[in-house]
mmCIF file of C-alpha atoms in Angstrom:
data_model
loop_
_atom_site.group_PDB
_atom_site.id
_atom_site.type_symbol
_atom_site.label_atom_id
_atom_site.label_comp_id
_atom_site.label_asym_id
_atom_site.label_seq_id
_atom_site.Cartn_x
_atom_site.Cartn_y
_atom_site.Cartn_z
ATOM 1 C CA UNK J 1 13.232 -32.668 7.719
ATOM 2 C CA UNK J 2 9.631 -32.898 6.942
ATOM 3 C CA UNK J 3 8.562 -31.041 3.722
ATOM 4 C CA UNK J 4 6.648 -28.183 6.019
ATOM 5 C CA UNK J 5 9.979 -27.401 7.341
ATOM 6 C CA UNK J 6 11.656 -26.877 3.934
ATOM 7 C CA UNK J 7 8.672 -24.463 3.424
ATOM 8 C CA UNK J 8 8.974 -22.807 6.395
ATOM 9 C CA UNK J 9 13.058 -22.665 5.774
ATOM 10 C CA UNK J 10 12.873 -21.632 1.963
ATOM 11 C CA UNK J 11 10.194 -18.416 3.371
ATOM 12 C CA UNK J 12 12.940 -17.187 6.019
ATOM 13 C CA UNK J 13 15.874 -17.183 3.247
ATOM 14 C CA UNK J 14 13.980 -15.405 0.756
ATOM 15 C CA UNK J 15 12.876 -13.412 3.122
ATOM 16 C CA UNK J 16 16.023 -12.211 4.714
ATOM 17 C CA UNK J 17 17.469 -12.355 1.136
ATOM 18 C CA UNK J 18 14.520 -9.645 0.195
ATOM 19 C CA UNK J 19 15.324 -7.302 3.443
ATOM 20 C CA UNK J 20 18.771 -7.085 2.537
ATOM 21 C CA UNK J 21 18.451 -6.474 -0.881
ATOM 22 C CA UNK J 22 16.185 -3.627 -0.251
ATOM 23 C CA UNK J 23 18.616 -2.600 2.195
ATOM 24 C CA UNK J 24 21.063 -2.616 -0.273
ATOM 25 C CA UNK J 25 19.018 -0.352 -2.851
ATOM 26 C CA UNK J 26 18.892 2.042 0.099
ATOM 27 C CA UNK J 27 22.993 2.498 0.241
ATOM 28 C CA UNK J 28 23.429 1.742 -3.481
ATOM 29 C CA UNK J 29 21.094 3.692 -5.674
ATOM 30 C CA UNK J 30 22.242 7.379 -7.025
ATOM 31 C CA UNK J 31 19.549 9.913 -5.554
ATOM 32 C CA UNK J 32 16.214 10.341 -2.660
ATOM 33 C CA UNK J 33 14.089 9.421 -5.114
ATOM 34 C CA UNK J 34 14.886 6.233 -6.485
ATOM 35 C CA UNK J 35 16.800 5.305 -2.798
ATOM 36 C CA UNK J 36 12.834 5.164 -1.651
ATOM 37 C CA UNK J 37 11.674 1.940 -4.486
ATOM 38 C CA UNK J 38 13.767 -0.742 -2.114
ATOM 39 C CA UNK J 39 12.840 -0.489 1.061
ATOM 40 C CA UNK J 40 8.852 0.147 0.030
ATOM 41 C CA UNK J 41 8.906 -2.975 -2.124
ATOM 42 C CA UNK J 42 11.717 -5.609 -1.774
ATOM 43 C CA UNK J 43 11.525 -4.845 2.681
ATOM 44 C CA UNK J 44 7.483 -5.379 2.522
ATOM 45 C CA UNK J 45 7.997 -8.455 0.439
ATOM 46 C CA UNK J 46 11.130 -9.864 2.457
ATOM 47 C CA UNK J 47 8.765 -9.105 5.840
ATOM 48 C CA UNK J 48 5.220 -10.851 3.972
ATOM 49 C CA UNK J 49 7.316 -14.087 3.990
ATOM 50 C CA UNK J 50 9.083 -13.802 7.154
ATOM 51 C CA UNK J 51 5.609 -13.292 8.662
ATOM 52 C CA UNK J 52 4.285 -16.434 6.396
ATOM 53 C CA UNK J 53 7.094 -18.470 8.014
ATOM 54 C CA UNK J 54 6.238 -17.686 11.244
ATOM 55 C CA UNK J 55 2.637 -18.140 10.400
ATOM 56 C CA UNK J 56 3.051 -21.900 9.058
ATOM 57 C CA UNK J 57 5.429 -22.689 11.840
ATOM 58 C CA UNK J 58 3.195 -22.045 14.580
ATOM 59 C CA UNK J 59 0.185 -23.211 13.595
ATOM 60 C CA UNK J 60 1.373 -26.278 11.492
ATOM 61 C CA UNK J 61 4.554 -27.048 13.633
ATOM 62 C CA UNK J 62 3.866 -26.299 17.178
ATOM 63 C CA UNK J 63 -0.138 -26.984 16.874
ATOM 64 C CA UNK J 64 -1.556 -23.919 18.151
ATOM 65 C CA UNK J 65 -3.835 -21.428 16.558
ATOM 66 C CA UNK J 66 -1.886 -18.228 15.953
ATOM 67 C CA UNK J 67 -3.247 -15.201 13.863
ATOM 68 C CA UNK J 68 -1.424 -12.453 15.262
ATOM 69 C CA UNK J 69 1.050 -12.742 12.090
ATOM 70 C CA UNK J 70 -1.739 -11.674 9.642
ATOM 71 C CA UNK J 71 -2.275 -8.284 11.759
ATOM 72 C CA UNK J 72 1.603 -7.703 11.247
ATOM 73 C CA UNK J 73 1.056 -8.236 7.199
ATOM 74 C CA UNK J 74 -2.001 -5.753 7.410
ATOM 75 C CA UNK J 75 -0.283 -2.972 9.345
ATOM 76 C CA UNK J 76 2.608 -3.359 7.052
ATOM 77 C CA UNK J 77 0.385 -3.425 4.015
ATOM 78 C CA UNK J 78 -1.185 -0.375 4.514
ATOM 79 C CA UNK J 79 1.621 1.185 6.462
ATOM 80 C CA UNK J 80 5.200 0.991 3.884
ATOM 81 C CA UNK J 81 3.254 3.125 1.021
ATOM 82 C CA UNK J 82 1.598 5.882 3.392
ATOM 83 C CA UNK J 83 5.265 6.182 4.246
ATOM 84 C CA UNK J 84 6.820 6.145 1.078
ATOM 85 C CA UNK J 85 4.517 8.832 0.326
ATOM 86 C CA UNK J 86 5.182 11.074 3.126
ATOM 87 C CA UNK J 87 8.827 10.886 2.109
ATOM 88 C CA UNK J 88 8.574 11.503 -1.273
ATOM 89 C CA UNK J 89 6.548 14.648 -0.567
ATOM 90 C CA UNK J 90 8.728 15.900 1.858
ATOM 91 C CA UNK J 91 11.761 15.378 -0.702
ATOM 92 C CA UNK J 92 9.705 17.097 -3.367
ATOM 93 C CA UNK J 93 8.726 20.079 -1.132
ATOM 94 C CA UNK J 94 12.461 20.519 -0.389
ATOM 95 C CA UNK J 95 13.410 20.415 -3.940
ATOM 96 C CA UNK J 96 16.012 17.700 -3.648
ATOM 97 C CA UNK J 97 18.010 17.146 -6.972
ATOM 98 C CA UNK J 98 17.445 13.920 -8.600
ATOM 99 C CA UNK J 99 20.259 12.093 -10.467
ATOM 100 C CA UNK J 100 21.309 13.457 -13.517
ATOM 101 C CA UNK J 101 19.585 11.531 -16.454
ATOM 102 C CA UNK J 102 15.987 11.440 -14.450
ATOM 103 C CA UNK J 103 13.272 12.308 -17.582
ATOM 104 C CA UNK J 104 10.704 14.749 -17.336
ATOM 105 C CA UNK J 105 12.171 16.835 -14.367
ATOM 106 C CA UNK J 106 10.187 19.932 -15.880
ATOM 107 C CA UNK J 107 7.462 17.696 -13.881
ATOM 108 C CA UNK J 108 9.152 18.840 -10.332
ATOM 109 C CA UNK J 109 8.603 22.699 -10.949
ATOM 110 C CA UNK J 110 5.244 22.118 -12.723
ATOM 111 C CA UNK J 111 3.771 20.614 -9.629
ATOM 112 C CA UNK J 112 3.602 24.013 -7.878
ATOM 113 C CA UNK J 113 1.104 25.301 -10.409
ATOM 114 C CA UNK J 114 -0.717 21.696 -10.565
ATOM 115 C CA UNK J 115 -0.879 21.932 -6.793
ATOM 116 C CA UNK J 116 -2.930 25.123 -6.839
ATOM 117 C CA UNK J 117 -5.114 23.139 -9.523
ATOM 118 C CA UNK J 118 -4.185 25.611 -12.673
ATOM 119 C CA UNK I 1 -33.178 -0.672 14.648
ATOM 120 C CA UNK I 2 -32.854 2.871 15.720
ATOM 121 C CA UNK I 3 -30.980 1.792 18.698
ATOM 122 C CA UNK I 4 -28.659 -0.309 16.343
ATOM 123 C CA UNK I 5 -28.127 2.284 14.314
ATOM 124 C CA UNK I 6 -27.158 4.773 17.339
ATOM 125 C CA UNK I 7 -24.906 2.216 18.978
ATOM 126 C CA UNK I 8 -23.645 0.813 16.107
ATOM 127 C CA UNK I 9 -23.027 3.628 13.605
ATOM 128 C CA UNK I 10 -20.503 1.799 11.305
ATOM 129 C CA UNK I 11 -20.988 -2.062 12.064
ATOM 130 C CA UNK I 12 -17.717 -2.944 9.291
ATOM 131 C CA UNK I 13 -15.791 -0.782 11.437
ATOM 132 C CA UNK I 14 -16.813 -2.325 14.790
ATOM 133 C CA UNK I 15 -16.375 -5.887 13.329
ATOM 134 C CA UNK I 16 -13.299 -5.087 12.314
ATOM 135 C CA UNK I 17 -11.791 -3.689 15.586
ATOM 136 C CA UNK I 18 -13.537 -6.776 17.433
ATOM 137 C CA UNK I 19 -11.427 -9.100 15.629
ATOM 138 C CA UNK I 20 -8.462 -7.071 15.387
ATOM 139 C CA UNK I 21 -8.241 -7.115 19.274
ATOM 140 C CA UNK I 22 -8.983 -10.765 19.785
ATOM 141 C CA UNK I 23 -6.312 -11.616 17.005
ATOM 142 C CA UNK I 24 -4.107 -9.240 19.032
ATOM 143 C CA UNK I 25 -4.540 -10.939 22.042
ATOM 144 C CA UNK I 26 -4.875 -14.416 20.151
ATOM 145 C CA UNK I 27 -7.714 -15.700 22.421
ATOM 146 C CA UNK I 28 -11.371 -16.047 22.986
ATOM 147 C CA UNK I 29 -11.150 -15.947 26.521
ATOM 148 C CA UNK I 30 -14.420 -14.338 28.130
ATOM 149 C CA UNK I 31 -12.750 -11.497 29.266
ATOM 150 C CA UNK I 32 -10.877 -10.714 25.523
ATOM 151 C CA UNK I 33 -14.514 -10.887 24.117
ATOM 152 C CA UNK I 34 -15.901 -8.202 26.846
ATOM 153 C CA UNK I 35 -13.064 -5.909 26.409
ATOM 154 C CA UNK I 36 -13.684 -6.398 22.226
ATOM 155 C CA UNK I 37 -17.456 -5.792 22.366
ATOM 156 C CA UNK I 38 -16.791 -2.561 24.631
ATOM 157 C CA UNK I 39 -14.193 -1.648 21.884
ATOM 158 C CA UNK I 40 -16.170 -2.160 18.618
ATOM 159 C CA UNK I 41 -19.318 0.067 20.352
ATOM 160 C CA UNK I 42 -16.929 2.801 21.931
ATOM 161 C CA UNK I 43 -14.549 3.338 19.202
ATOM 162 C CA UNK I 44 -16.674 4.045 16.448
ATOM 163 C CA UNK I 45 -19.000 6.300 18.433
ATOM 164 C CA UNK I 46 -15.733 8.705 19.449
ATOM 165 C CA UNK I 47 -14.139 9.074 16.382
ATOM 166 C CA UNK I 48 -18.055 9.471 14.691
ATOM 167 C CA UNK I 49 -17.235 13.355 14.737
ATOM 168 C CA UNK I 50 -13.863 13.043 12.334
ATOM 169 C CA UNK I 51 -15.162 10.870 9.398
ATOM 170 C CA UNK I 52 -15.846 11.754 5.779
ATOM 171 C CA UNK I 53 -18.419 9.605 4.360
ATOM 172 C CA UNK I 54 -16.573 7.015 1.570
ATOM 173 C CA UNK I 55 -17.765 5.128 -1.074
ATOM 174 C CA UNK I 56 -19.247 1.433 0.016
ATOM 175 C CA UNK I 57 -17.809 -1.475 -1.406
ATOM 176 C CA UNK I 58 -20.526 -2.397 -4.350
ATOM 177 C CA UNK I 59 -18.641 -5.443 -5.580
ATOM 178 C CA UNK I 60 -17.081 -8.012 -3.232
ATOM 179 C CA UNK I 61 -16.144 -10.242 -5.717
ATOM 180 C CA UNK I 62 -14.184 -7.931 -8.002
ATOM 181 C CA UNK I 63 -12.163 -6.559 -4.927
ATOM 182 C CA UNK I 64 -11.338 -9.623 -3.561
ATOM 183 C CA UNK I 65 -9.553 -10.294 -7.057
ATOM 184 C CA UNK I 66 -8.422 -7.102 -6.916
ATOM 185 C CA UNK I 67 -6.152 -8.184 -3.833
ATOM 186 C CA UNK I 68 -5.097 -11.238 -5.564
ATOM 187 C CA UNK I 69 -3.903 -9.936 -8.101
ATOM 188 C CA UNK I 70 -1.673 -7.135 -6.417
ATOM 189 C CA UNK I 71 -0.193 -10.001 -4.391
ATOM 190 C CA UNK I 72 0.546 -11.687 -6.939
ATOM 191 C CA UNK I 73 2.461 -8.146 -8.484
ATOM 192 C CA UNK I 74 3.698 -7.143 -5.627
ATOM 193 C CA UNK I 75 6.016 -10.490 -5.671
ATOM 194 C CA UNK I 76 6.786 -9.851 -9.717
ATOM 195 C CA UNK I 77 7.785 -5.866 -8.569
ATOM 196 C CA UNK I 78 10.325 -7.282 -6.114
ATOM 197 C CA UNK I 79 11.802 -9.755 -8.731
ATOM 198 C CA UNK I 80 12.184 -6.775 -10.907
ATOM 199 C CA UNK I 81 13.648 -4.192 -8.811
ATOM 200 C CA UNK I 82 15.985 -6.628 -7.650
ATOM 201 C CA UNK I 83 17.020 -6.976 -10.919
ATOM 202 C CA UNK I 84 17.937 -3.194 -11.359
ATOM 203 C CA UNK I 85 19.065 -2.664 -7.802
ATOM 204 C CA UNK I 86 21.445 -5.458 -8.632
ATOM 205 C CA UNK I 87 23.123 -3.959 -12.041
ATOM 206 C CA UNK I 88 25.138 -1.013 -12.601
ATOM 207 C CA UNK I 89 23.082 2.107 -11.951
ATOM 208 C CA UNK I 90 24.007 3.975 -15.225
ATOM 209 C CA UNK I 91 21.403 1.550 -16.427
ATOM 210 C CA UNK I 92 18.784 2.990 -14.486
ATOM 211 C CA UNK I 93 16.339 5.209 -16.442
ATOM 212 C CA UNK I 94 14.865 7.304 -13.714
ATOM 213 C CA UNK I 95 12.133 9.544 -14.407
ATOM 214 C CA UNK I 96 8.862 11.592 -13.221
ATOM 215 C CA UNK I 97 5.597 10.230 -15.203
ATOM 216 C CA UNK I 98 1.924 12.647 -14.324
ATOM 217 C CA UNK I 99 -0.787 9.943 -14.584
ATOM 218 C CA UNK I 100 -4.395 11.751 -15.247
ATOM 219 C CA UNK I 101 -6.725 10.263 -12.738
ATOM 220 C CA UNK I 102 -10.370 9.137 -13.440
ATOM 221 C CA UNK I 103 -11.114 8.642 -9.930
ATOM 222 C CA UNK I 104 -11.847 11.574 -6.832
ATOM 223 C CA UNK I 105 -13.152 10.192 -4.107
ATOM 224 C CA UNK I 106 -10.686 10.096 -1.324
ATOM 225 C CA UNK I 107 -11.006 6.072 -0.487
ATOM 226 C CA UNK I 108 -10.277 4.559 -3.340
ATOM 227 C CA UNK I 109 -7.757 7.139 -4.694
ATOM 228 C CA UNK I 110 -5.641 6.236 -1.387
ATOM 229 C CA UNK I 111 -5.839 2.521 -2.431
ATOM 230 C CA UNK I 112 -4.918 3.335 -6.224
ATOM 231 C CA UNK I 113 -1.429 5.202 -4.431
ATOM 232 C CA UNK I 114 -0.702 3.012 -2.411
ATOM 233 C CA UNK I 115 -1.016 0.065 -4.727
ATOM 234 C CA UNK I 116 1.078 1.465 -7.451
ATOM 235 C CA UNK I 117 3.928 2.435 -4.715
ATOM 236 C CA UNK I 118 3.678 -1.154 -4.028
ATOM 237 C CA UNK I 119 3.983 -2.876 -7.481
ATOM 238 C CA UNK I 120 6.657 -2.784 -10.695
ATOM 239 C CA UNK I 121 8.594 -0.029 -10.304
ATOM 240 C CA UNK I 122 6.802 2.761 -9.123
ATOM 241 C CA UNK I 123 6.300 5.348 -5.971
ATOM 242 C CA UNK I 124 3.060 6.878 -5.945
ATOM 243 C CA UNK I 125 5.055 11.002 -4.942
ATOM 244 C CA UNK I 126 1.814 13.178 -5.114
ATOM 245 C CA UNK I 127 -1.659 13.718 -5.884
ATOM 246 C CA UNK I 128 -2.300 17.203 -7.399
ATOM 247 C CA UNK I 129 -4.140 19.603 -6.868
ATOM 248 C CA UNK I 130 -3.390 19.486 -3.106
ATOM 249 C CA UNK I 131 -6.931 18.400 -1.042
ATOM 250 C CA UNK I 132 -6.304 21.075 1.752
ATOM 251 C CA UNK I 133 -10.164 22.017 2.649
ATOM 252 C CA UNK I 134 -13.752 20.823 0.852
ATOM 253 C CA UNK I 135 -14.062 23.103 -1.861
ATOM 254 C CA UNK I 136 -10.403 22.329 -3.059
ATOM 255 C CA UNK I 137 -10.790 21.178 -7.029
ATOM 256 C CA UNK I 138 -11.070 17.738 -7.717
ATOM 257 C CA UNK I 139 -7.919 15.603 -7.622
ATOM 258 C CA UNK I 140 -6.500 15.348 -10.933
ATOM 259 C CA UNK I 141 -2.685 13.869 -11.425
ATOM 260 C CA UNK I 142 -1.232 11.368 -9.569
ATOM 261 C CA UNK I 143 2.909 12.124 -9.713
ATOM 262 C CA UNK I 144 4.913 9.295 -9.980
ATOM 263 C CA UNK I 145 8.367 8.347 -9.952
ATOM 264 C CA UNK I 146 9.415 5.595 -11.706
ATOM 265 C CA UNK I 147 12.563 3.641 -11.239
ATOM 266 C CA UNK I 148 13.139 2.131 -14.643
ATOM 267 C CA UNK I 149 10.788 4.513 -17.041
ATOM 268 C CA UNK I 150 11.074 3.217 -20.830
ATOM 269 C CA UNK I 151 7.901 3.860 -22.056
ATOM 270 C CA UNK I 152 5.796 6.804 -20.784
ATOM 271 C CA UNK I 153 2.031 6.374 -22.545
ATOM 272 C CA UNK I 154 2.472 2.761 -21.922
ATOM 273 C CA UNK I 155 3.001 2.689 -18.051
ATOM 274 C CA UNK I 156 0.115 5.033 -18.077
ATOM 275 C CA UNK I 157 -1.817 2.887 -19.372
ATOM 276 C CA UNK I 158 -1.267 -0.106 -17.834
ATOM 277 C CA UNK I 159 -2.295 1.467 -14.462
ATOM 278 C CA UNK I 160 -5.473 2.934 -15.507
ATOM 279 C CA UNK I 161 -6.535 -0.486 -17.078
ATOM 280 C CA UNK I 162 -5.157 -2.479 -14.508
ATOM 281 C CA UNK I 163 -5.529 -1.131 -10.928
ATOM 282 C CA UNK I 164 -8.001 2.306 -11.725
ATOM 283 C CA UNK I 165 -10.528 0.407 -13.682
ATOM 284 C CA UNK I 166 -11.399 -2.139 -11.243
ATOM 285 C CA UNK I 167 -11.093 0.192 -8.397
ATOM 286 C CA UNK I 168 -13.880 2.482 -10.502
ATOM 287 C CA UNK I 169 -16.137 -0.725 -10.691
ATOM 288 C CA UNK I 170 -15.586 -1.826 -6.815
ATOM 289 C CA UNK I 171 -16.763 1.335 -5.818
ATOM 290 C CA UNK I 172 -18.777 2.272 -8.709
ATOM 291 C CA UNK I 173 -17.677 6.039 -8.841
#
């Protein structure tokens, strides 16, 4: 194995290693809110190196100019946050109960008044 | 330079899509850069009707180490929710943290959310007041949640010095 391939190996097993630990936060973690930190961070993370893998394989490897990868990072990039925040709204407009122990949950029912801008 | 300015009303914008769709294609085949060109001019001139002006990028430099460095967080957050999502959750200190903003226009306040939901254990949940028409008041809290929360006037800090300040100098608002 040349030393590009242990790069390109090491990026797809931290990679998958990332995806399914944020898959795991998803199943393992007590309540909506903090459910939503593993699959916007670890899952962007675990797909940035996949997509880096894929990236040095290609055009390192197999010789041939390929830049569709870097489109994939960018979508994701701006993508995994917008939708993090659409979730997190829609759990906060439907008053889900966070996990007993969360501070400053006063900050939930405040956020109808700070909405109006009082 | 009229004519430019009529074809071409946001040339960023129509650079951007010309290169998006030959990297989507992955060639620079005649044809690709026809269909590109026809893109970047026709795009730009439809959606014309549905853009609010933004802030221009003043300082190149600055943002480009503004990217660096929330690469370079983004792979520190994942080391440390990893951590937590790894232990038992009764060590998790969950909590809700309202950051005041310094920033309003719309532009770089999406990048300041979005960057924090990305790095150390945070998820950008709201910016309040709501934006719902023109003469809504200024955006002034950012809600967070925060998975691991252990001390509140610090972690507010820490964002406003390290992801609102530079934003406030890139676009010099």
């Amino acid at each position: 194995m040349t030393w590009l391939e242990w790069i390109i190996a090491l990026l797809v097993i931290a990679g998958t290693l990332f995806v399914l630990l944020g898959s795991v936060a998803l199943i393992k973690l007590p309540d909506f809110y903090t459910r939503l930190h593993g699959p916007t961070k670890a899952t962007t993370l675990g797909l940035g190196s996949l997509v880096l893998a894929s990236m040095v394989f290609f055009n390192f490897i197999e010789q041939q100019l390929n830049l569709q990868q870097l489109l994939i990072a960018l979508f994701l990039f701006i993508s995994a946050p917008v939708t993090a925040y659409m979730l997190i709204k829609a759990g906060l407009h439907q008053k889900l109960a966070p996990t007993a122990g969360t501070q400053q949950q006063e900050l939930m029912k405040q956020r109808d008044k700070l909405a109006k801008g009082e | 330079m009229n004519f430019i300015n009529t074809l071409l009303p946001t040339p960023a914008r129509s650079l951007l899509l010309f290169v998006v769709w030959l990297l989507l294609n992955n060639s620079v085949a005649p044809i690709h850069l026809i269909v590109a060109a026809v893109l970047a001019v026709l795009i730009p001139q439809l959606t014309a009707p549905f853009r609010d002006p933004q802030p221009p990028i003043r300082r190149w430099g600055l943002a480009l180490r503004y990217i660096g460095r929330v690469l370079l967080d983004i792979v520190l957050a994942n080391l440390q929710v990893i951590k937590l999502v790894l232990g038992p959750n009764k060590n998790l200190r969950p909590g809700f943290v309202l950051v005041p903003l310094a920033i309003t226009e719309a532009l770089p306040l999406t990048i300041l959310a979005g960057t924090v939901s990305l790095t150390p254990g945070t998820v950008s949940a709201e910016i309040l007041p709501y934006q719902l028409h023109e003469n809504s008041a200024k955006p002034k809290f950012l809600l967070l949640h925060v998975l691991d929360l252990q001390n509140e006037a610090e972690l507010i800090a820490s964002i406003k010095q390290r992801y609102e300040q530079p934003l406030k100098e890139i676009f010099q608002c």
